[in-house]
mmCIF file of C-alpha atoms in Angstrom:
data_model
loop_
_atom_site.group_PDB
_atom_site.id
_atom_site.type_symbol
_atom_site.label_atom_id
_atom_site.label_comp_id
_atom_site.label_asym_id
_atom_site.label_seq_id
_atom_site.Cartn_x
_atom_site.Cartn_y
_atom_site.Cartn_z
ATOM 1 C CA MET A 1 5.065 -23.256 42.102
ATOM 2 C CA THR A 2 8.084 -20.316 41.488
ATOM 3 C CA GLN A 3 7.245 -16.687 42.276
ATOM 4 C CA PRO A 4 7.711 -13.961 40.043
ATOM 5 C CA LEU A 5 10.284 -11.410 40.795
ATOM 6 C CA THR A 6 9.596 -8.424 41.855
ATOM 7 C CA LEU A 7 11.438 -5.291 39.763
ATOM 8 C CA ILE A 8 11.757 -2.036 41.381
ATOM 9 C CA GLY A 9 12.510 0.949 38.841
ATOM 10 C CA ASN A 10 11.623 3.655 37.180
ATOM 11 C CA GLU A 11 10.568 4.565 33.461
ATOM 12 C CA GLY A 12 12.865 7.118 33.676
ATOM 13 C CA SER A 13 16.100 5.223 34.972
ATOM 14 C CA PRO A 14 17.928 3.279 31.986
ATOM 15 C CA TYR A 15 19.114 0.718 34.207
ATOM 16 C CA SER A 16 15.817 -0.015 35.302
ATOM 17 C CA ARG A 17 14.792 -0.192 31.277
ATOM 18 C CA LYS A 18 17.502 -2.070 30.309
ATOM 19 C CA LEU A 19 16.661 -5.044 33.256
ATOM 20 C CA ARG A 20 12.613 -4.981 32.881
ATOM 21 C CA ALA A 21 13.547 -5.681 28.446
ATOM 22 C CA VAL A 22 16.177 -8.372 29.631
ATOM 23 C CA LEU A 23 13.326 -10.160 31.666
ATOM 24 C CA ARG A 24 10.853 -9.560 29.285
ATOM 25 C CA TYR A 25 13.304 -11.098 26.074
ATOM 26 C CA ARG A 26 13.743 -14.290 28.606
ATOM 27 C CA ARG A 27 10.500 -14.971 29.711
ATOM 28 C CA ILE A 28 11.412 -14.805 33.064
ATOM 29 C CA ALA A 29 7.881 -14.308 34.823
ATOM 30 C CA HIS A 30 8.099 -10.565 36.915
ATOM 31 C CA VAL A 31 6.070 -7.930 38.332
ATOM 32 C CA TRP A 32 7.122 -4.113 37.347
ATOM 33 C CA VAL A 33 6.515 -2.032 40.495
ATOM 34 C CA VAL A 34 7.164 2.123 40.365
ATOM 35 C CA GLY A 35 9.762 2.862 42.980
ATOM 36 C CA ASN A 36 8.031 5.430 45.521
ATOM 37 C CA GLY A 37 4.561 4.866 43.445
ATOM 38 C CA PRO A 38 1.445 4.459 44.790
ATOM 39 C CA GLU A 39 2.222 0.328 44.674
ATOM 40 C CA TYR A 40 5.764 0.535 46.183
ATOM 41 C CA VAL A 41 6.949 -1.547 48.946
ATOM 42 C CA ALA A 42 10.327 -1.214 50.708
ATOM 43 C CA PRO A 43 12.539 -4.636 49.601
ATOM 44 C CA PRO A 44 14.419 -6.035 51.947
ATOM 45 C CA PRO A 45 17.720 -4.355 52.364
ATOM 46 C CA VAL A 46 20.621 -3.461 49.445
ATOM 47 C CA PRO A 47 24.041 -2.378 49.463
ATOM 48 C CA VAL A 48 23.412 0.617 47.491
ATOM 49 C CA GLN A 49 20.009 3.085 47.426
ATOM 50 C CA VAL A 50 19.799 3.048 43.397
ATOM 51 C CA ILE A 51 17.189 1.411 41.287
ATOM 52 C CA PRO A 52 16.058 -0.856 39.911
ATOM 53 C CA VAL A 53 16.084 -3.477 42.620
ATOM 54 C CA LEU A 54 15.366 -6.912 41.872
ATOM 55 C CA VAL A 55 13.439 -8.897 44.289
ATOM 56 C CA TRP A 56 13.231 -12.828 45.305
ATOM 57 C CA HIS A 57 10.152 -14.311 46.885
ATOM 58 C CA ASP A 58 9.747 -17.326 49.035
ATOM 59 C CA ALA A 59 6.762 -19.704 48.074
ATOM 60 C CA THR A 60 4.805 -17.510 50.388
ATOM 61 C CA GLY A 61 5.173 -14.656 48.229
ATOM 62 C CA ALA A 62 7.031 -12.847 50.691
ATOM 63 C CA MET A 63 10.004 -10.814 49.697
ATOM 64 C CA ARG A 64 13.204 -13.113 50.566
ATOM 65 C CA GLU A 65 15.861 -11.099 49.068
ATOM 66 C CA ALA A 66 16.962 -7.699 46.995
ATOM 67 C CA ALA A 67 20.085 -7.185 44.552
ATOM 68 C CA VAL A 68 20.922 -3.846 42.688
ATOM 69 C CA ASP A 69 23.254 -3.232 40.012
ATOM 70 C CA SER A 70 22.080 -4.536 36.298
ATOM 71 C CA THR A 71 25.064 -6.110 34.962
ATOM 72 C CA PRO A 72 25.992 -8.615 37.859
ATOM 73 C CA LEU A 73 21.733 -9.173 37.728
ATOM 74 C CA ILE A 74 22.133 -10.133 34.557
ATOM 75 C CA ALA A 75 24.805 -12.334 35.232
ATOM 76 C CA ARG A 76 22.957 -13.927 38.066
ATOM 77 C CA LEU A 77 19.345 -14.463 35.776
ATOM 78 C CA GLU A 78 21.964 -16.919 33.623
ATOM 79 C CA ARG A 79 22.696 -18.742 36.207
ATOM 80 C CA GLU A 80 19.533 -18.976 37.415
ATOM 81 C CA TYR A 81 17.207 -19.504 34.090
ATOM 82 C CA ALA A 82 18.455 -21.235 31.164
ATOM 83 C CA GLN A 83 15.990 -20.392 28.445
ATOM 84 C CA ARG A 84 16.758 -17.225 25.780
ATOM 85 C CA SER A 85 20.511 -16.649 27.465
ATOM 86 C CA LEU A 86 22.080 -13.136 26.330
ATOM 87 C CA LEU A 87 25.475 -15.077 26.220
ATOM 88 C CA PRO A 88 26.858 -16.122 22.908
ATOM 89 C CA PRO A 89 28.722 -19.436 22.894
ATOM 90 C CA ASP A 90 31.607 -18.164 21.507
ATOM 91 C CA PRO A 91 33.852 -16.689 24.184
ATOM 92 C CA VAL A 92 35.537 -13.616 22.270
ATOM 93 C CA VAL A 93 32.051 -12.687 21.078
ATOM 94 C CA ALA A 94 30.747 -12.805 24.534
ATOM 95 C CA PHE A 95 33.784 -10.400 25.720
ATOM 96 C CA LEU A 96 33.075 -8.541 22.958
ATOM 97 C CA SER A 97 29.204 -8.489 24.192
ATOM 98 C CA ALA A 98 30.338 -7.690 27.940
ATOM 99 C CA LEU A 99 32.563 -4.453 26.506
ATOM 100 C CA VAL A 100 30.110 -3.091 24.643
ATOM 101 C CA GLU A 101 27.258 -3.359 27.802
ATOM 102 C CA ASP A 102 29.928 -1.671 30.008
ATOM 103 C CA TYR A 103 30.335 0.808 27.444
ATOM 104 C CA GLY A 104 26.743 1.633 27.346
ATOM 105 C CA ASP A 105 26.576 1.422 31.031
ATOM 106 C CA GLU A 106 29.376 3.729 32.042
ATOM 107 C CA TRP A 107 29.983 5.789 28.936
ATOM 108 C CA CYS A 108 26.919 6.753 27.231
ATOM 109 C CA THR A 109 24.881 7.608 30.663
ATOM 110 C CA LYS A 110 26.771 10.403 30.370
ATOM 111 C CA PHE A 111 25.465 11.386 27.222
ATOM 112 C CA MET A 112 21.893 11.013 28.572
ATOM 113 C CA PHE A 113 23.134 12.946 31.317
ATOM 114 C CA HIS A 114 24.554 15.928 29.711
ATOM 115 C CA TYR A 115 20.997 16.048 27.259
ATOM 116 C CA ARG A 116 19.329 15.931 30.472
ATOM 117 C CA TRP A 117 20.688 18.133 32.468
ATOM 118 C CA ALA A 118 23.156 20.871 30.448
ATOM 119 C CA ASP A 119 20.113 22.098 28.351
ATOM 120 C CA ALA A 120 17.360 24.507 29.984
ATOM 121 C CA ALA A 121 14.654 23.048 28.136
ATOM 122 C CA GLY A 122 16.008 19.321 28.946
ATOM 123 C CA ILE A 123 15.554 20.087 32.517
ATOM 124 C CA ASP A 124 12.388 21.622 32.600
ATOM 125 C CA TRP A 125 10.950 18.358 30.542
ATOM 126 C CA ALA A 126 12.969 16.127 33.368
ATOM 127 C CA ARG A 127 12.430 17.157 36.429
ATOM 128 C CA ARG A 128 8.575 17.506 36.054
ATOM 129 C CA GLN A 129 7.836 14.776 33.681
ATOM 130 C CA LEU A 130 10.469 12.425 35.962
ATOM 131 C CA MET A 131 7.949 13.055 39.152
ATOM 132 C CA ARG A 132 5.125 12.130 36.608
ATOM 133 C CA GLN A 133 6.477 8.798 35.792
ATOM 134 C CA ILE A 134 6.380 7.792 39.518
ATOM 135 C CA ASP A 135 2.681 9.118 40.079
ATOM 136 C CA PRO A 136 0.378 10.838 37.125
ATOM 137 C CA ALA A 137 -1.848 11.999 39.884
ATOM 138 C CA VAL A 138 0.891 13.542 42.254
ATOM 139 C CA PRO A 139 -0.247 17.354 42.963
ATOM 140 C CA ALA A 140 0.884 20.098 41.910
ATOM 141 C CA ALA A 141 2.770 21.484 44.702
ATOM 142 C CA GLN A 142 4.252 18.499 45.687
ATOM 143 C CA LEU A 143 5.246 17.863 42.019
ATOM 144 C CA GLU A 144 6.774 21.818 41.940
ATOM 145 C CA ARG A 145 8.805 21.070 45.207
ATOM 146 C CA PHE A 146 10.235 17.450 43.861
ATOM 147 C CA ALA A 147 11.192 19.138 40.587
ATOM 148 C CA GLN A 148 12.934 22.108 41.863
ATOM 149 C CA TRP A 149 14.746 19.967 44.215
ATOM 150 C CA PHE A 150 15.784 16.708 42.410
ATOM 151 C CA GLY A 151 16.624 19.757 39.066
ATOM 152 C CA ASP A 152 18.752 21.369 41.303
ATOM 153 C CA ARG A 153 20.407 18.109 42.950
ATOM 154 C CA GLN A 154 21.372 16.621 39.267
ATOM 155 C CA ILE A 155 22.742 19.926 38.083
ATOM 156 C CA GLY A 156 24.887 19.767 40.749
ATOM 157 C CA ARG A 157 26.495 16.603 39.568
ATOM 158 C CA ARG A 158 27.296 17.564 36.609
ATOM 159 C CA GLU A 159 30.840 17.905 36.390
ATOM 160 C CA VAL A 160 31.057 15.219 38.984
ATOM 161 C CA VAL A 161 30.205 12.289 36.148
ATOM 162 C CA GLY A 162 31.538 14.685 33.134
ATOM 163 C CA SER A 163 29.192 16.676 31.825
ATOM 164 C CA SER A 164 30.292 20.616 31.503
ATOM 165 C CA ASP A 165 31.091 22.924 29.150
ATOM 166 C CA ALA A 166 34.390 21.850 28.631
ATOM 167 C CA THR A 167 33.225 18.289 28.004
ATOM 168 C CA ALA A 168 30.162 19.244 26.291
ATOM 169 C CA ALA A 169 31.481 18.991 22.911
ATOM 170 C CA ILE A 170 32.904 15.584 23.490
ATOM 171 C CA LEU A 171 29.599 14.250 24.801
ATOM 172 C CA GLU A 172 27.574 15.639 22.164
ATOM 173 C CA ALA A 173 30.285 14.355 19.381
ATOM 174 C CA GLY A 174 30.336 10.981 21.056
ATOM 175 C CA TYR A 175 26.540 10.545 20.792
ATOM 176 C CA ARG A 176 26.479 11.310 17.077
ATOM 177 C CA ARG A 177 28.989 9.156 16.124
ATOM 178 C CA LEU A 178 26.980 6.626 17.963
ATOM 179 C CA LEU A 179 23.987 7.129 16.313
ATOM 180 C CA GLY A 180 25.926 7.220 13.062
ATOM 181 C CA MET A 181 27.625 3.607 13.841
ATOM 182 C CA LEU A 182 24.308 1.828 14.666
ATOM 183 C CA GLU A 183 22.277 3.151 12.148
ATOM 184 C CA SER A 184 24.457 1.935 9.716
ATOM 185 C CA LEU A 185 24.961 -1.428 11.193
ATOM 186 C CA LEU A 186 20.868 -1.606 11.789
ATOM 187 C CA GLU A 187 20.861 -2.158 7.927
ATOM 188 C CA GLN A 188 22.792 -5.025 7.845
ATOM 189 C CA ARG A 189 21.063 -6.761 10.679
ATOM 190 C CA ARG A 190 18.882 -6.448 13.653
ATOM 191 C CA PHE A 191 21.241 -6.725 16.421
ATOM 192 C CA LEU A 192 24.886 -6.080 17.471
ATOM 193 C CA PHE A 193 26.094 -10.066 17.343
ATOM 194 C CA GLY A 194 23.521 -11.965 15.248
ATOM 195 C CA GLU A 195 19.620 -11.985 14.488
ATOM 196 C CA ARG A 196 19.306 -12.184 18.469
ATOM 197 C CA PRO A 197 19.752 -9.868 21.233
ATOM 198 C CA ALA A 198 23.178 -9.850 23.925
ATOM 199 C CA ALA A 199 23.631 -8.225 27.012
ATOM 200 C CA GLY A 200 25.763 -5.813 24.833
ATOM 201 C CA ASP A 201 22.586 -4.776 22.888
ATOM 202 C CA PHE A 202 20.608 -4.033 26.161
ATOM 203 C CA GLY A 203 23.445 -2.337 27.613
ATOM 204 C CA LEU A 204 23.068 0.138 24.659
ATOM 205 C CA TYR A 205 18.962 -0.123 24.776
ATOM 206 C CA GLY A 206 18.722 1.363 28.136
ATOM 207 C CA GLN A 207 20.471 4.811 27.482
ATOM 208 C CA LEU A 208 18.561 4.987 24.160
ATOM 209 C CA THR A 209 15.114 4.603 25.933
ATOM 210 C CA GLN A 210 15.989 7.996 27.503
ATOM 211 C CA LEU A 211 18.175 9.418 24.338
ATOM 212 C CA CYS A 212 16.057 8.387 21.726
ATOM 213 C CA ALA A 213 12.496 8.415 23.344
ATOM 214 C CA PHE A 214 12.585 10.774 26.178
ATOM 215 C CA ASP A 215 14.969 13.452 26.661
ATOM 216 C CA PRO A 216 14.105 16.125 23.748
ATOM 217 C CA GLY A 217 17.370 17.557 22.473
ATOM 218 C CA SER A 218 18.777 14.052 22.041
ATOM 219 C CA ALA A 219 15.268 12.346 20.931
ATOM 220 C CA ARG A 220 15.360 15.507 17.991
ATOM 221 C CA LEU A 221 18.569 14.637 17.173
ATOM 222 C CA ALA A 222 18.032 10.635 17.100
ATOM 223 C CA GLU A 223 14.827 11.587 14.829
ATOM 224 C CA ARG A 224 16.770 13.328 12.353
ATOM 225 C CA GLU A 225 20.163 11.326 11.986
ATOM 226 C CA ALA A 226 19.053 7.804 13.223
ATOM 227 C CA PRO A 227 15.555 6.281 12.539
ATOM 228 C CA ARG A 228 16.429 3.188 12.622
ATOM 229 C CA VAL A 229 17.736 3.352 15.993
ATOM 230 C CA VAL A 230 14.703 5.552 17.536
ATOM 231 C CA ALA A 231 12.481 2.172 15.881
ATOM 232 C CA TRP A 232 15.099 -0.400 17.099
ATOM 233 C CA THR A 233 15.228 1.046 20.647
ATOM 234 C CA ALA A 234 11.210 1.041 20.517
ATOM 235 C CA ARG A 235 11.012 -2.730 18.862
ATOM 236 C CA CYS A 236 13.614 -3.672 22.049
ATOM 237 C CA GLU A 237 11.046 -2.608 25.141
ATOM 238 C CA ASP A 238 9.646 -5.960 24.375
ATOM 239 C CA LEU A 239 11.217 -8.770 22.931
ATOM 240 C CA SER A 240 9.190 -11.685 24.191
ATOM 241 C CA GLY A 241 7.871 -13.073 20.986
ATOM 242 C CA TRP A 242 11.164 -12.611 19.476
ATOM 243 C CA ARG A 243 11.982 -16.487 18.358
ATOM 244 C CA VAL A 244 15.491 -17.644 18.764
ATOM 245 C CA ASP A 245 18.004 -20.656 17.873
ATOM 246 C CA ASP A 246 21.890 -20.918 18.228
ATOM 247 C CA ALA A 247 21.868 -20.226 14.603
ATOM 248 C CA GLN A 248 21.467 -16.747 14.885
ATOM 249 C CA TRP A 249 24.560 -15.684 16.739
ATOM 250 C CA LEU A 250 27.402 -14.749 14.582
ATOM 251 C CA ASP A 251 30.791 -16.237 14.111
ATOM 252 C CA ARG A 252 33.446 -14.162 15.592
ATOM 253 C CA ASP A 253 34.953 -13.032 12.725
ATOM 254 C CA ILE A 254 31.562 -11.515 11.307
ATOM 255 C CA VAL A 255 31.107 -9.644 14.329
ATOM 256 C CA LEU A 256 34.528 -7.625 14.273
ATOM 257 C CA ALA A 257 34.210 -6.825 10.674
ATOM 258 C CA THR A 258 31.086 -5.185 11.517
ATOM 259 C CA LEU A 259 31.693 -3.879 15.435
ATOM 260 C CA GLY A 260 35.195 -2.417 14.499
ATOM 261 C CA PRO A 261 33.962 1.440 14.162
ATOM 262 C CA LEU A 262 32.256 0.703 17.539
ATOM 263 C CA LEU A 263 35.053 -0.666 19.214
ATOM 264 C CA ALA A 264 37.522 1.810 17.905
ATOM 265 C CA GLU A 265 34.724 4.280 19.415
ATOM 266 C CA ILE A 266 35.134 2.517 22.712
ATOM 267 C CA GLY A 267 39.012 2.600 22.496
ATOM 268 C CA GLY A 268 39.389 5.728 22.193
ATOM 269 C CA SER A 269 36.789 7.361 24.544
ATOM 270 C CA TYR A 270 35.767 4.917 27.127
ATOM 271 C CA VAL A 271 38.965 2.877 27.369
ATOM 272 C CA PRO A 272 41.142 5.704 28.011
ATOM 273 C CA PHE A 273 38.828 7.156 30.813
ATOM 274 C CA LEU A 274 39.088 3.735 32.285
ATOM 275 C CA LEU A 275 42.516 2.957 32.954
ATOM 276 C CA ALA A 276 43.007 7.172 33.646
ATOM 277 C CA ASN A 277 40.070 6.512 36.323
ATOM 278 C CA ALA A 278 41.642 3.360 38.039
ATOM 279 C CA GLN A 279 45.449 5.538 37.700
ATOM 280 C CA ALA A 280 44.096 8.081 39.955
ATOM 281 C CA ARG A 281 42.377 6.208 42.291
ATOM 282 C CA ALA A 282 45.059 4.414 43.075
ATOM 283 C CA GLU A 283 47.240 7.119 43.345
ATOM 284 C CA GLY A 284 44.591 8.553 45.685
ATOM 285 C CA GLY A 285 43.200 11.427 43.815
ATOM 286 C CA GLU A 286 39.973 13.252 43.709
ATOM 287 C CA TRP A 287 39.589 14.038 39.881
ATOM 288 C CA VAL A 288 40.702 12.384 36.953
ATOM 289 C CA GLU A 289 41.788 14.064 33.495
ATOM 290 C CA CYS A 290 42.807 12.627 30.408
ATOM 291 C CA ALA A 291 42.924 12.942 26.677
ATOM 292 C CA VAL A 292 39.374 11.634 25.362
ATOM 293 C CA GLN A 293 38.672 11.684 21.273
ATOM 294 C CA GLY A 294 41.533 14.677 20.604
ATOM 295 C CA GLY A 295 39.301 16.487 23.770
ATOM 296 C CA ARG A 296 40.183 16.974 27.600
ATOM 297 C CA TRP A 297 37.859 14.892 29.915
ATOM 298 C CA ARG A 298 37.544 15.608 33.825
ATOM 299 C CA GLN A 299 35.182 14.124 36.056
ATOM 300 C CA LYS A 300 35.015 12.640 39.787
ATOM 301 C CA VAL A 301 37.360 9.327 40.068
ATOM 302 C CA PHE A 302 34.663 6.575 40.287
ATOM 303 C CA ALA A 303 35.669 3.615 42.195
ATOM 304 C CA TYR A 304 33.065 1.666 40.574
ATOM 305 C CA GLN A 305 34.653 1.924 37.213
ATOM 306 C CA VAL A 306 37.766 0.322 38.502
ATOM 307 C CA LYS A 307 35.782 -2.316 39.413
ATOM 308 C CA CYS A 308 34.435 -2.308 35.813
ATOM 309 C CA LEU A 309 38.123 -1.950 34.503
ATOM 310 C CA ASN A 310 39.258 -5.311 36.473
ATOM 311 C CA ALA A 311 36.284 -7.264 35.367
ATOM 312 C CA LEU A 312 36.601 -6.573 32.016
ATOM 313 C CA ARG A 313 40.184 -7.683 32.635
ATOM 314 C CA ALA A 314 39.625 -10.837 34.461
ATOM 315 C CA GLN A 315 36.950 -11.962 31.968
ATOM 316 C CA ALA A 316 39.623 -11.713 29.027
ATOM 317 C CA ALA A 317 42.042 -13.321 30.919
ATOM 318 C CA ALA A 318 40.188 -16.378 31.559
ATOM 319 C CA LEU A 319 39.948 -16.912 27.880
ATOM 320 C CA ASP A 320 42.457 -19.770 26.656
ATOM 321 C CA ASP A 321 45.605 -18.959 24.873
ATOM 322 C CA VAL A 322 44.344 -19.197 21.317
ATOM 323 C CA ASP A 323 41.273 -17.191 22.009
ATOM 324 C CA ARG A 324 43.275 -14.263 24.113
ATOM 325 C CA ALA A 325 45.793 -14.236 20.902
ATOM 326 C CA TRP A 326 42.906 -13.934 18.823
ATOM 327 C CA LEU A 327 41.116 -11.177 20.600
ATOM 328 C CA ALA A 328 44.255 -9.254 21.072
ATOM 329 C CA GLN A 329 44.895 -9.585 17.223
ATOM 330 C CA ALA A 330 41.144 -8.429 16.554
ATOM 331 C CA LEU A 331 41.413 -5.754 19.084
ATOM 332 C CA ARG A 332 44.891 -4.283 17.863
ATOM 333 C CA GLY A 333 44.753 -0.508 16.618
ATOM 334 C CA SER A 334 41.443 0.057 18.473
ATOM 335 C CA GLY A 335 42.696 1.127 21.646
ATOM 336 C CA CYS A 336 40.898 -1.644 23.397
ATOM 337 C CA GLU A 337 43.739 -4.055 22.973
ATOM 338 C CA VAL A 338 45.005 -2.793 26.336
ATOM 339 C CA LEU A 339 42.733 -4.337 28.320
ATOM 340 C CA LEU A 340 44.304 -7.696 27.811
ATOM 341 C CA ALA A 341 47.183 -6.360 29.588
ATOM 342 C CA PRO A 342 47.206 -7.846 33.490
#
């Protein structure tokens, strides 16, 4: 009998919530373990000490292998488990889902980081509550030591990931636009690419678990301006009961007709950053600066986002000539068409 997987994560981690929701939706047997909580057991070594960590077991139940990084983990699960796939069968729609997932993982997380660590009320709430999520019975003195250390560390990383006084308006406006676009889309259908979720849905969902349901400032904003998005985020927590069939995927023409505003948002914010970051990395720079939605963006160069750009371009390059030409025409004017360049 196949042993259940073990997922090590935390409620305050958008990527942990993303991967847990994927496992639930796909009905893949797993055990949820809170990292560093009372039930935690150290997994086999992983390349980077981040959460979530997904662990495979041998026939005896012993930990055999561990891996990190939600996007490649989702891809691996697609290879290992056939049921309830997150990949639309149309390769063009699958590319769009991957683009939205990447935008959620790598750009919308900046909204989350900003609202959590730039606002005094948010800081005070998050630094203590994140520790309580690990262990609600944590002694008060230990709680305060952790809260001070962790809060100081995260606040010190704000400018590194792009959250600063100079970029605050860009981030807050981007979050509100995202809420508005999703609110409108959810009036038309239940998920971005049809009547069943794709990887792109879960990429956004992970960040929204924090923005809409944890951090006070962003959550109040969502409750006021996007109640459908708040409800959708809660609903996506566990879609194990959702009935699925292949007819629930939308045709590419319908997807493009309704995702146009979101693609333009990605093309005006995340894509310029991706290109500027890759150029700065190639030139050996430490910081990247670029224009984003009419404002000036500045943050540390990130090697991982070069990998993201290359992965998107490789997926686009793998399309056949007809699909690639269709996609190029569909993306024209959105700002995302540059992703199809070699």
